[in-house]
């Protein structure tokens, strides 16, 4: 999508304010003090921005396990949240940074493998796992994954936007082949089994409800983190770089450093999602980071819509529902055809995904005829 | 008088109620979940597996112990996480009573781990053949009525030496199932004096065997090729084109129907290959011939089936038959957390088209394998002729527990 | 980059390479030479497929991730034609034509309506690749399709000094690759259409302003690019066999070739294909579990020092 499309897609107040700031920028001073165009982020302002729809969604998400079956809580709810978190990192990079990175599941996979290698896991006959305490494994994995994300960013950012997809796809598939063919570290095709969520303070995180709340907590954390970031000077600058890197460069911003930092931050989000995902599956292998999942994460992000951080979670819910129940609707064998067709329809007719379709509906039915919205 | 009348009525009502309950249990369908890989590289094998399982159901006309059989199908693509998701849906959402599947080794280990979280559901294998599934951390409610990869190769080591192959090179795919196949072959072969100077583990899905072929030493007598599906076809093609002419010893998935049916002319080079396999097209046992006839009648070639059932069809048939025979034994009673059913499965002797199967302490089958040789019939089709039938193979392959080691890239070794 | 750094990096990369070559020749000459041949012949296949990819990418900035599916489609079509008619040349033509037709359809019915929306086009190609791959799986099943080499080229070429025997068909891939490369070069540099394509790679807007019917040019280019993928598919159906999953492998190879060689450059594609083919085959022969690491290290190095590839040009 061209820069104009993304710009138009940004209908949040912060986006418009940022645009105003950029348009009126006549020196580094105005933009660095970007908060002049934006109300500072403080608690009272934060409360003012919470609307009825936020409350409804959060209440629903909190109450969900109480009326849903354990299956729906675990396989639909928790899986959607974990996948949504990983797709959020893609939305952050792609929608707001203009860099569509297909290597987010790779970063998530690195974190997942880290948990398996540093923590307790079973690799059939081989003894690769170090068996360190779970919180050590989690911390180390997230740090390693973030560093790798920054490295992937460093490889990808010195070229223009469309190259990023190619490079990150190549990196992602190369990592898949590495996991597939290396035995000393990644245990090859078998991967790792019995990568279980720990029991913390007497609560077994493997159970459906506790795990769901864990995933919900981190999803909300990721969501609010992204929302905060987008309104902070860093996020504004990032969107400016997305729209016009040359201009931002001339204004004194280090475009490359900003982009790599964006990759690293997205990497943290993806890494947390990766930890959740490996605990959900209870296993990790090359199949978890291969081409099908690379494309699936992209489909989730595009399906939901890259215009708002809630998009990836929406997309994840729809995707997981389709994946789980497609076999009841059509031949499960043709699931790929179904998901490909859905993806094609979305990209052709509603490139902003479900959110865009919803916004289009709203404006069509809620705008008074002849009115200006 | 009235009291007697009331008592009789109450008694009759009670009897009717219980009878009704029993009838209700009797009438209530038993839900069986079936999982196979219908997507990806094993798609053809998965489709045949499902045919085999459905054949077992059709044999009983869709009813077992007075209860109708409701089959719920699911598909995976040989990825363990997809298999677990599909299984979880069948068990927790569709509420199946018995689960049959999955197809591939890695999936089997993952589904076995999941089965531990659902002790009141019985999980029976599909065709997954990794040793670790029942040898390492076995699950009390996961039953495997088919022999696994290593067991399938028992007897082949001796057959290779009988053919005069004193030194062989192993070319196999780099994952758990070929490790077990190679271990099953080499334990016997090395013990009887054979030598394996080189083992080439090729990455799964790799298509370019030129490098492996270049490494084949001049002084080996045969190549032990444990590749499946596309890889085996590919290898044979490239090997012959590179001027290779050494005979081959095949793994169980190398010379299965998948390969013998492939649509190229290169298959002629397969004639004379010996292999170890749980199925042999030309086996003339009466039960087996009945099974083949039933398969051919139910699934003509025009519907997309093979001329003769493949390994997947047979193995899925065996496991589904075990599920149904077990249900028959307990008269369809799956109450009390299925404990009676699982106990019956653990103790029963299953009659399969290729012999009897019993389970060992890890709920792994003790069964049969065939040593076969590839021949061409009058119509020009290739099939496996039976050289030898080996019965009563347990998972220790006849070795003592202390000397048994699960197959891996370096075990066993006899250069 | 300053001259001293250039010398430094050339030494760091060049010296170990030379050392490896010397060691390889001394250790097992036959293996080393055969592997070299294997690498170059594989590179030919990669070149044919990647050339189509780079053509489309270079001119239309369209990262056609359905390129692998076109390879698969061409391969299956060629296999069926060869099976029914027995003529390998017909199979090659069918593979080329079939894939070109589908490519043409894609450009004319979908991409034409999204001018300049590079990301959206790429997303569409991803969707199409999933759909095409599944349709092919539905139509032809998951069984392996192994096409036969033409009579002339089947079997080994014997009595070659040092390497004893080598596959005739595989050896033939070298001249085929070179022929296609030369033909493409002539097409791009000595014909009017080629000139327009080159101009378009340099400056799309200007080309349109100069009065060229850009839509027709794009359609022709996409058709040729797709056709090359299909042609490569028929060749691959013999050498590597056709099965689901091949599309992803060849797509990845094309990506790497174009990243290394540079966008829009046919010579770059030849260079990139050679590097990739050699790296893969030497890796498989000498260090099988690390072969992908070599490929990735090369990729990372190229991206680090020449992000546009060796012969790529700035947008």
Tab-separated table of N, CA, C and O in Angstrom, chain A residues 1-2 5-6 100 102 151 154-155 158-160 162-163 165-167 169-171 173-174 177-178 181-184 291 295 298-299 302 306 333-337 339-341 343-344 347-349 351, chain C residues 53 57 61 63 65 110 114 117-120 122-124 126-128 130-131 134-135 137-138 248-249 251-252 255-256 258-259 262-263 288-293 296 299-300 303-305 307-308 315:
chain	number	residue	atom	x	y	z
A	1	UNK	N	0.849	-1.211	0.000
A	1	UNK	CA	0.000	0.000	0.000
A	1	UNK	C	0.861	1.228	0.000
A	1	UNK	O	1.912	1.265	0.627
A	2	UNK	N	0.440	2.252	-0.684
A	2	UNK	CA	1.278	3.438	-0.775
A	2	UNK	C	1.206	4.202	0.533
A	2	UNK	O	0.350	3.978	1.379
A	5	UNK	N	-2.138	5.732	1.400
A	5	UNK	CA	-3.121	4.831	1.983
A	5	UNK	C	-2.923	4.651	3.461
A	5	UNK	O	-3.861	4.697	4.243
A	6	UNK	N	-1.673	4.429	3.850
A	6	UNK	CA	-1.413	4.242	5.267
A	6	UNK	C	-1.757	5.511	6.015
A	6	UNK	O	-2.320	5.479	7.094
A	100	UNK	N	7.004	-4.184	6.586
A	100	UNK	CA	6.291	-5.438	6.801
A	100	UNK	C	7.324	-6.542	6.950
A	100	UNK	O	7.962	-6.947	5.977
A	102	UNK	N	8.284	-10.319	7.747
A	102	UNK	CA	7.739	-11.662	7.847
A	102	UNK	C	8.526	-12.506	8.842
A	102	UNK	O	8.307	-13.708	8.945
A	151	UNK	N	19.109	-7.632	15.107
A	151	UNK	CA	20.017	-8.039	14.045
A	151	UNK	C	19.268	-8.175	12.724
A	151	UNK	O	19.726	-7.707	11.675
A	154	UNK	N	18.676	-4.843	11.498
A	154	UNK	CA	19.866	-4.242	10.930
A	154	UNK	C	20.096	-4.734	9.508
A	154	UNK	O	20.517	-3.984	8.630
A	155	UNK	N	19.786	-6.018	9.271
A	155	UNK	CA	19.966	-6.558	7.921
A	155	UNK	C	18.966	-5.951	6.955
A	155	UNK	O	19.253	-5.778	5.775
A	158	UNK	N	18.385	-1.133	5.653
A	158	UNK	CA	19.082	-0.193	4.802
A	158	UNK	C	18.552	-0.153	3.383
A	158	UNK	O	19.128	0.472	2.514
A	159	UNK	N	17.455	-0.874	3.136
A	159	UNK	CA	16.881	-0.859	1.789
A	159	UNK	C	15.459	-0.346	1.866
A	159	UNK	O	14.924	-0.158	2.934
A	160	UNK	N	14.852	-0.169	0.712
A	160	UNK	CA	13.513	0.416	0.736
A	160	UNK	C	12.467	-0.617	1.088
A	160	UNK	O	12.703	-1.807	1.039
A	162	UNK	N	9.815	-2.353	0.075
A	162	UNK	CA	9.345	-3.629	-0.472
A	162	UNK	C	10.417	-4.706	-0.353
A	162	UNK	O	10.139	-5.892	-0.316
A	163	UNK	N	11.652	-4.295	-0.246
A	163	UNK	CA	12.730	-5.252	-0.060
A	163	UNK	C	12.594	-5.970	1.272
A	163	UNK	O	12.996	-7.112	1.425
A	165	UNK	N	10.105	-7.223	2.858
A	165	UNK	CA	9.357	-8.484	2.831
A	165	UNK	C	10.248	-9.612	2.345
A	165	UNK	O	10.302	-10.691	2.929
A	166	UNK	N	10.975	-9.348	1.256
A	166	UNK	CA	11.821	-10.399	0.688
A	166	UNK	C	12.872	-10.843	1.687
A	166	UNK	O	13.086	-12.033	1.920
A	167	UNK	N	13.554	-9.853	2.274
A	167	UNK	CA	14.674	-10.188	3.139
A	167	UNK	C	14.180	-10.925	4.374
A	167	UNK	O	14.741	-11.948	4.770
A	169	UNK	N	11.483	-12.628	4.726
A	169	UNK	CA	11.020	-13.969	4.350
A	169	UNK	C	12.207	-14.902	4.202
A	169	UNK	O	12.195	-16.036	4.700
A	170	UNK	N	13.258	-14.416	3.539
A	170	UNK	CA	14.449	-15.256	3.371
A	170	UNK	C	15.046	-15.601	4.733
A	170	UNK	O	15.439	-16.748	4.969
A	171	UNK	N	15.114	-14.614	5.625
A	171	UNK	CA	15.651	-14.884	6.965
A	171	UNK	C	14.790	-15.918	7.672
A	171	UNK	O	15.295	-16.866	8.281
A	173	UNK	N	12.766	-18.248	6.449
A	173	UNK	CA	12.878	-19.597	5.911
A	173	UNK	C	14.260	-20.170	6.206
A	173	UNK	O	14.411	-21.360	6.475
A	174	UNK	N	15.297	-19.318	6.190
A	174	UNK	CA	16.634	-19.809	6.519
A	174	UNK	C	16.659	-20.320	7.961
A	174	UNK	O	17.269	-21.355	8.252
A	177	UNK	N	15.134	-23.740	8.084
A	177	UNK	CA	16.038	-24.796	7.646
A	177	UNK	C	17.132	-25.045	8.673
A	177	UNK	O	17.587	-26.186	8.856
A	178	UNK	N	17.558	-23.980	9.367
A	178	UNK	CA	18.557	-24.174	10.413
A	178	UNK	C	18.001	-25.076	11.510
A	178	UNK	O	18.647	-26.032	11.942
A	181	UNK	N	17.761	-28.704	10.234
A	181	UNK	CA	18.945	-29.479	9.929
A	181	UNK	C	19.970	-29.546	11.050
A	181	UNK	O	20.883	-30.357	10.995
A	182	UNK	N	19.828	-28.689	12.062
A	182	UNK	CA	20.837	-28.722	13.106
A	182	UNK	C	20.376	-29.587	14.261
A	182	UNK	O	19.255	-29.462	14.734
A	183	UNK	N	21.238	-30.466	14.721
A	183	UNK	CA	20.865	-31.388	15.794
A	183	UNK	C	21.471	-31.047	17.127
A	183	UNK	O	20.907	-31.355	18.167
A	184	UNK	N	22.667	-30.419	17.121
A	184	UNK	CA	23.340	-30.192	18.397
A	184	UNK	C	22.592	-29.186	19.261
A	184	UNK	O	22.581	-29.313	20.475
A	291	UNK	N	7.286	-21.954	6.762
A	291	UNK	CA	6.581	-21.040	5.869
A	291	UNK	C	5.105	-20.935	6.194
A	291	UNK	O	4.533	-19.839	6.085
A	295	UNK	N	3.419	-17.260	6.893
A	295	UNK	CA	2.308	-16.676	6.130
A	295	UNK	C	1.085	-16.500	7.021
A	295	UNK	O	0.363	-15.502	6.916
A	298	UNK	N	1.125	-13.308	8.909
A	298	UNK	CA	0.831	-12.193	8.014
A	298	UNK	C	-0.662	-12.120	7.737
A	298	UNK	O	-1.270	-11.052	7.762
A	299	UNK	N	-1.261	-13.280	7.484
A	299	UNK	CA	-2.703	-13.314	7.212
A	299	UNK	C	-3.475	-12.772	8.403
A	299	UNK	O	-4.419	-11.988	8.257
A	302	UNK	N	-3.095	-8.938	8.515
A	302	UNK	CA	-3.818	-8.247	7.445
A	302	UNK	C	-5.327	-8.436	7.607
A	302	UNK	O	-6.111	-7.526	7.369
A	306	UNK	N	-4.368	-3.388	9.737
A	306	UNK	CA	-3.144	-2.848	10.316
A	306	UNK	C	-3.309	-1.410	10.779
A	306	UNK	O	-2.339	-0.713	10.982
A	333	UNK	N	-9.400	-30.919	4.214
A	333	UNK	CA	-8.280	-30.977	3.282
A	333	UNK	C	-8.159	-29.691	2.506
A	333	UNK	O	-7.100	-29.349	2.033
A	334	UNK	N	-9.260	-28.979	2.311
A	334	UNK	CA	-9.234	-27.773	1.496
A	334	UNK	C	-9.137	-26.539	2.385
A	334	UNK	O	-9.506	-25.448	1.981
A	335	UNK	N	-8.633	-26.695	3.610
A	335	UNK	CA	-8.535	-25.550	4.512
A	335	UNK	C	-7.652	-24.469	3.917
A	335	UNK	O	-7.964	-23.286	4.003
A	336	UNK	N	-6.546	-24.873	3.323
A	336	UNK	CA	-5.638	-23.882	2.755
A	336	UNK	C	-6.309	-23.067	1.674
A	336	UNK	O	-6.096	-21.855	1.564
A	337	UNK	N	-7.136	-23.736	0.871
A	337	UNK	CA	-7.852	-23.030	-0.180
A	337	UNK	C	-8.767	-21.982	0.447
A	337	UNK	O	-8.829	-20.836	-0.008
A	339	UNK	N	-8.537	-20.509	3.439
A	339	UNK	CA	-7.838	-19.382	4.062
A	339	UNK	C	-7.190	-18.505	2.990
A	339	UNK	O	-7.143	-17.277	3.116
A	340	UNK	N	-6.719	-19.121	1.923
A	340	UNK	CA	-6.138	-18.335	0.837
A	340	UNK	C	-7.185	-17.464	0.182
A	340	UNK	O	-6.948	-16.293	-0.124
A	341	UNK	N	-8.373	-18.041	-0.022
A	341	UNK	CA	-9.452	-17.280	-0.655
A	341	UNK	C	-9.893	-16.129	0.248
A	341	UNK	O	-10.096	-15.009	-0.216
A	343	UNK	N	-8.116	-14.605	2.453
A	343	UNK	CA	-7.048	-13.617	2.426
A	343	UNK	C	-7.120	-12.796	1.141
A	343	UNK	O	-6.998	-11.570	1.155
A	344	UNK	N	-7.348	-13.476	0.015
A	344	UNK	CA	-7.404	-12.779	-1.256
A	344	UNK	C	-8.554	-11.777	-1.266
A	344	UNK	O	-8.400	-10.626	-1.690
A	347	UNK	N	-7.655	-8.748	0.840
A	347	UNK	CA	-6.663	-7.846	0.254
A	347	UNK	C	-7.248	-7.101	-0.940
A	347	UNK	O	-6.929	-5.941	-1.177
A	348	UNK	N	-8.108	-7.799	-1.706
A	348	UNK	CA	-8.656	-7.139	-2.887
A	348	UNK	C	-9.704	-6.105	-2.517
A	348	UNK	O	-9.752	-5.024	-3.100
A	349	UNK	N	-10.563	-6.454	-1.569
A	349	UNK	CA	-11.721	-5.585	-1.345
A	349	UNK	C	-11.675	-4.808	-0.055
A	349	UNK	O	-12.398	-3.830	0.100
A	351	UNK	N	-8.452	-3.832	2.045
A	351	UNK	CA	-7.047	-3.970	2.418
A	351	UNK	C	-6.789	-3.620	3.875
A	351	UNK	O	-5.782	-4.028	4.427
C	53	UNK	N	11.875	-14.116	-11.908
C	53	UNK	CA	11.508	-13.384	-10.701
C	53	UNK	C	12.096	-11.982	-10.719
C	53	UNK	O	11.415	-10.993	-10.425
C	57	UNK	N	10.250	-8.336	-10.681
C	57	UNK	CA	10.566	-7.465	-9.554
C	57	UNK	C	11.204	-6.174	-10.039
C	57	UNK	O	10.859	-5.071	-9.611
C	61	UNK	N	8.349	-3.763	-9.626
C	61	UNK	CA	8.465	-3.719	-8.169
C	61	UNK	C	7.498	-4.668	-7.502
C	61	UNK	O	7.065	-4.433	-6.388
C	63	UNK	N	6.969	-8.039	-5.853
C	63	UNK	CA	7.619	-9.228	-5.315
C	63	UNK	C	6.630	-10.375	-5.488
C	63	UNK	O	5.730	-10.556	-4.682
C	65	UNK	N	5.440	-13.488	-4.909
C	65	UNK	CA	5.672	-14.662	-4.083
C	65	UNK	C	4.899	-15.873	-4.584
C	65	UNK	O	4.941	-16.928	-3.962
C	110	UNK	N	-5.705	-8.643	-12.118
C	110	UNK	CA	-5.574	-8.211	-10.731
C	110	UNK	C	-4.573	-7.069	-10.563
C	110	UNK	O	-4.928	-5.988	-10.119
C	114	UNK	N	-3.896	-2.244	-9.457
C	114	UNK	CA	-3.252	-1.763	-8.230
C	114	UNK	C	-1.918	-1.129	-8.556
C	114	UNK	O	-0.891	-1.549	-8.046
C	117	UNK	N	0.897	0.042	-5.807
C	117	UNK	CA	0.676	-0.471	-4.444
C	117	UNK	C	1.472	-1.750	-4.269
C	117	UNK	O	0.933	-2.849	-4.316
C	118	UNK	N	2.781	-1.552	-4.055
C	118	UNK	CA	3.672	-2.716	-4.035
C	118	UNK	C	3.290	-3.716	-2.971
C	118	UNK	O	3.244	-4.924	-3.215
C	119	UNK	N	3.050	-3.209	-1.767
C	119	UNK	CA	2.767	-4.138	-0.675
C	119	UNK	C	1.496	-4.924	-0.945
C	119	UNK	O	1.440	-6.134	-0.756
C	120	UNK	N	0.488	-4.221	-1.432
C	120	UNK	CA	-0.788	-4.898	-1.674
C	120	UNK	C	-0.629	-5.979	-2.740
C	120	UNK	O	-1.166	-7.073	-2.618
C	122	UNK	N	2.031	-7.624	-3.401
C	122	UNK	CA	2.737	-8.758	-2.809
C	122	UNK	C	1.795	-9.613	-1.972
C	122	UNK	O	1.842	-10.840	-2.024
C	123	UNK	N	0.929	-8.965	-1.200
C	123	UNK	CA	-0.026	-9.726	-0.409
C	123	UNK	C	-0.927	-10.562	-1.310
C	123	UNK	O	-1.235	-11.713	-0.997
C	124	UNK	N	-1.323	-9.977	-2.439
C	124	UNK	CA	-2.153	-10.742	-3.370
C	124	UNK	C	-1.389	-11.948	-3.892
C	124	UNK	O	-1.934	-13.045	-4.011
C	126	UNK	N	0.849	-13.597	-2.379
C	126	UNK	CA	0.891	-14.617	-1.335
C	126	UNK	C	-0.420	-15.408	-1.334
C	126	UNK	O	-0.430	-16.640	-1.290
C	127	UNK	N	-1.539	-14.671	-1.380
C	127	UNK	CA	-2.837	-15.350	-1.387
C	127	UNK	C	-2.938	-16.281	-2.591
C	127	UNK	O	-3.365	-17.434	-2.478
C	128	UNK	N	-2.529	-15.789	-3.751
C	128	UNK	CA	-2.603	-16.610	-4.958
C	128	UNK	C	-1.723	-17.844	-4.846
C	128	UNK	O	-2.088	-18.929	-5.294
C	130	UNK	N	-0.985	-19.536	-2.185
C	130	UNK	CA	-1.655	-20.536	-1.356
C	130	UNK	C	-2.746	-21.224	-2.162
C	130	UNK	O	-2.880	-22.463	-2.152
C	131	UNK	N	-3.535	-20.410	-2.893
C	131	UNK	CA	-4.660	-20.971	-3.640
C	131	UNK	C	-4.165	-21.900	-4.741
C	131	UNK	O	-4.648	-23.027	-4.897
C	134	UNK	N	-2.846	-25.176	-3.388
C	134	UNK	CA	-3.869	-26.105	-2.931
C	134	UNK	C	-4.663	-26.676	-4.091
C	134	UNK	O	-5.045	-27.853	-4.075
C	135	UNK	N	-4.930	-25.851	-5.118
C	135	UNK	CA	-5.641	-26.368	-6.285
C	135	UNK	C	-4.828	-27.478	-6.958
C	135	UNK	O	-5.362	-28.510	-7.366
C	137	UNK	N	-2.690	-29.398	-5.497
C	137	UNK	CA	-2.741	-30.569	-4.622
C	137	UNK	C	-4.050	-31.320	-4.819
C	137	UNK	O	-4.089	-32.553	-4.850
C	138	UNK	N	-5.126	-30.570	-4.980
C	138	UNK	CA	-6.443	-31.166	-5.173
C	138	UNK	C	-6.495	-31.923	-6.495
C	138	UNK	O	-6.964	-33.052	-6.573
C	248	UNK	N	7.848	-23.815	-2.410
C	248	UNK	CA	8.482	-22.993	-1.370
C	248	UNK	C	9.998	-22.989	-1.531
C	248	UNK	O	10.655	-21.951	-1.436
C	249	UNK	N	10.542	-24.168	-1.838
C	249	UNK	CA	12.006	-24.250	-1.975
C	249	UNK	C	12.511	-23.369	-3.098
C	249	UNK	O	13.496	-22.651	-2.952
C	251	UNK	N	10.997	-20.850	-4.459
C	251	UNK	CA	10.747	-19.445	-4.156
C	251	UNK	C	11.858	-18.896	-3.283
C	251	UNK	O	12.402	-17.812	-3.529
C	252	UNK	N	12.218	-19.646	-2.254
C	252	UNK	CA	13.297	-19.197	-1.376
C	252	UNK	C	14.585	-19.035	-2.165
C	252	UNK	O	15.312	-18.050	-1.998
C	255	UNK	N	14.446	-15.886	-4.142
C	255	UNK	CA	14.618	-14.721	-3.271
C	255	UNK	C	16.084	-14.485	-2.976
C	255	UNK	O	16.594	-13.365	-3.091
C	256	UNK	N	16.752	-15.555	-2.582
C	256	UNK	CA	18.153	-15.403	-2.213
C	256	UNK	C	18.982	-14.981	-3.416
C	256	UNK	O	19.846	-14.100	-3.319
C	258	UNK	N	18.065	-13.261	-5.985
C	258	UNK	CA	17.835	-11.857	-6.325
C	258	UNK	C	18.425	-10.930	-5.274
C	258	UNK	O	18.949	-9.873	-5.591
C	259	UNK	N	18.368	-11.336	-4.022
C	259	UNK	CA	18.950	-10.490	-2.977
C	259	UNK	C	20.452	-10.387	-3.174
C	259	UNK	O	21.037	-9.311	-3.061
C	262	UNK	N	21.056	-8.833	-7.021
C	262	UNK	CA	20.592	-7.500	-7.317
C	262	UNK	C	19.289	-7.521	-8.079
C	262	UNK	O	19.039	-8.369	-8.923
C	263	UNK	N	18.452	-6.551	-7.760
C	263	UNK	CA	17.119	-6.506	-8.344
C	263	UNK	C	17.174	-6.072	-9.796
C	263	UNK	O	17.854	-5.107	-10.135
C	288	UNK	N	26.801	-31.355	5.978
C	288	UNK	CA	25.361	-31.360	5.697
C	288	UNK	C	24.516	-30.630	6.737
C	288	UNK	O	23.560	-29.974	6.385
C	289	UNK	N	24.867	-30.738	8.017
C	289	UNK	CA	23.970	-30.096	8.974
C	289	UNK	C	24.165	-28.594	9.043
C	289	UNK	O	23.405	-27.904	9.696
C	290	UNK	N	25.171	-28.086	8.372
C	290	UNK	CA	25.393	-26.632	8.436
C	290	UNK	C	25.243	-25.955	7.084
C	290	UNK	O	25.573	-24.794	6.936
C	291	UNK	N	24.774	-26.698	6.087
C	291	UNK	CA	24.755	-26.106	4.745
C	291	UNK	C	23.882	-24.860	4.698
C	291	UNK	O	24.213	-23.883	4.042
C	292	UNK	N	22.763	-24.890	5.445
C	292	UNK	CA	21.898	-23.714	5.385
C	292	UNK	C	22.552	-22.529	6.082
C	292	UNK	O	22.281	-21.369	5.767
C	293	UNK	N	23.423	-22.840	7.065
C	293	UNK	CA	24.097	-21.745	7.754
C	293	UNK	C	24.997	-20.995	6.773
C	293	UNK	O	25.064	-19.759	6.792
C	296	UNK	N	22.944	-18.755	4.710
C	296	UNK	CA	22.484	-17.599	5.457
C	296	UNK	C	23.611	-16.616	5.717
C	296	UNK	O	23.407	-15.408	5.680
C	299	UNK	N	24.097	-14.649	2.697
C	299	UNK	CA	23.004	-13.697	2.588
C	299	UNK	C	23.233	-12.512	3.513
C	299	UNK	O	23.100	-11.350	3.129
C	300	UNK	N	23.603	-12.809	4.772
C	300	UNK	CA	23.807	-11.731	5.752
C	300	UNK	C	24.957	-10.822	5.323
C	300	UNK	O	24.869	-9.604	5.428
C	303	UNK	N	23.819	-8.586	2.507
C	303	UNK	CA	22.917	-7.553	3.002
C	303	UNK	C	23.655	-6.523	3.832
C	303	UNK	O	23.290	-5.347	3.858
C	304	UNK	N	24.698	-6.964	4.521
C	304	UNK	CA	25.412	-6.022	5.374
C	304	UNK	C	26.224	-5.040	4.553
C	304	UNK	O	26.286	-3.858	4.876
C	305	UNK	N	26.849	-5.533	3.487
C	305	UNK	CA	27.767	-4.651	2.767
C	305	UNK	C	27.231	-4.129	1.452
C	305	UNK	O	27.632	-3.071	1.000
C	307	UNK	N	23.566	-3.851	0.346
C	307	UNK	CA	22.157	-4.188	0.572
C	307	UNK	C	21.357	-4.343	-0.705
C	307	UNK	O	20.327	-5.011	-0.700
C	308	UNK	N	21.829	-3.736	-1.791
C	308	UNK	CA	21.052	-3.882	-3.016
C	308	UNK	C	21.507	-5.058	-3.849
C	308	UNK	O	21.071	-5.229	-4.966
C	315	UNK	N	16.734	2.476	-6.365
C	315	UNK	CA	15.391	2.601	-6.952
C	315	UNK	C	15.255	3.873	-7.743
C	315	UNK	O	15.601	4.944	-7.259
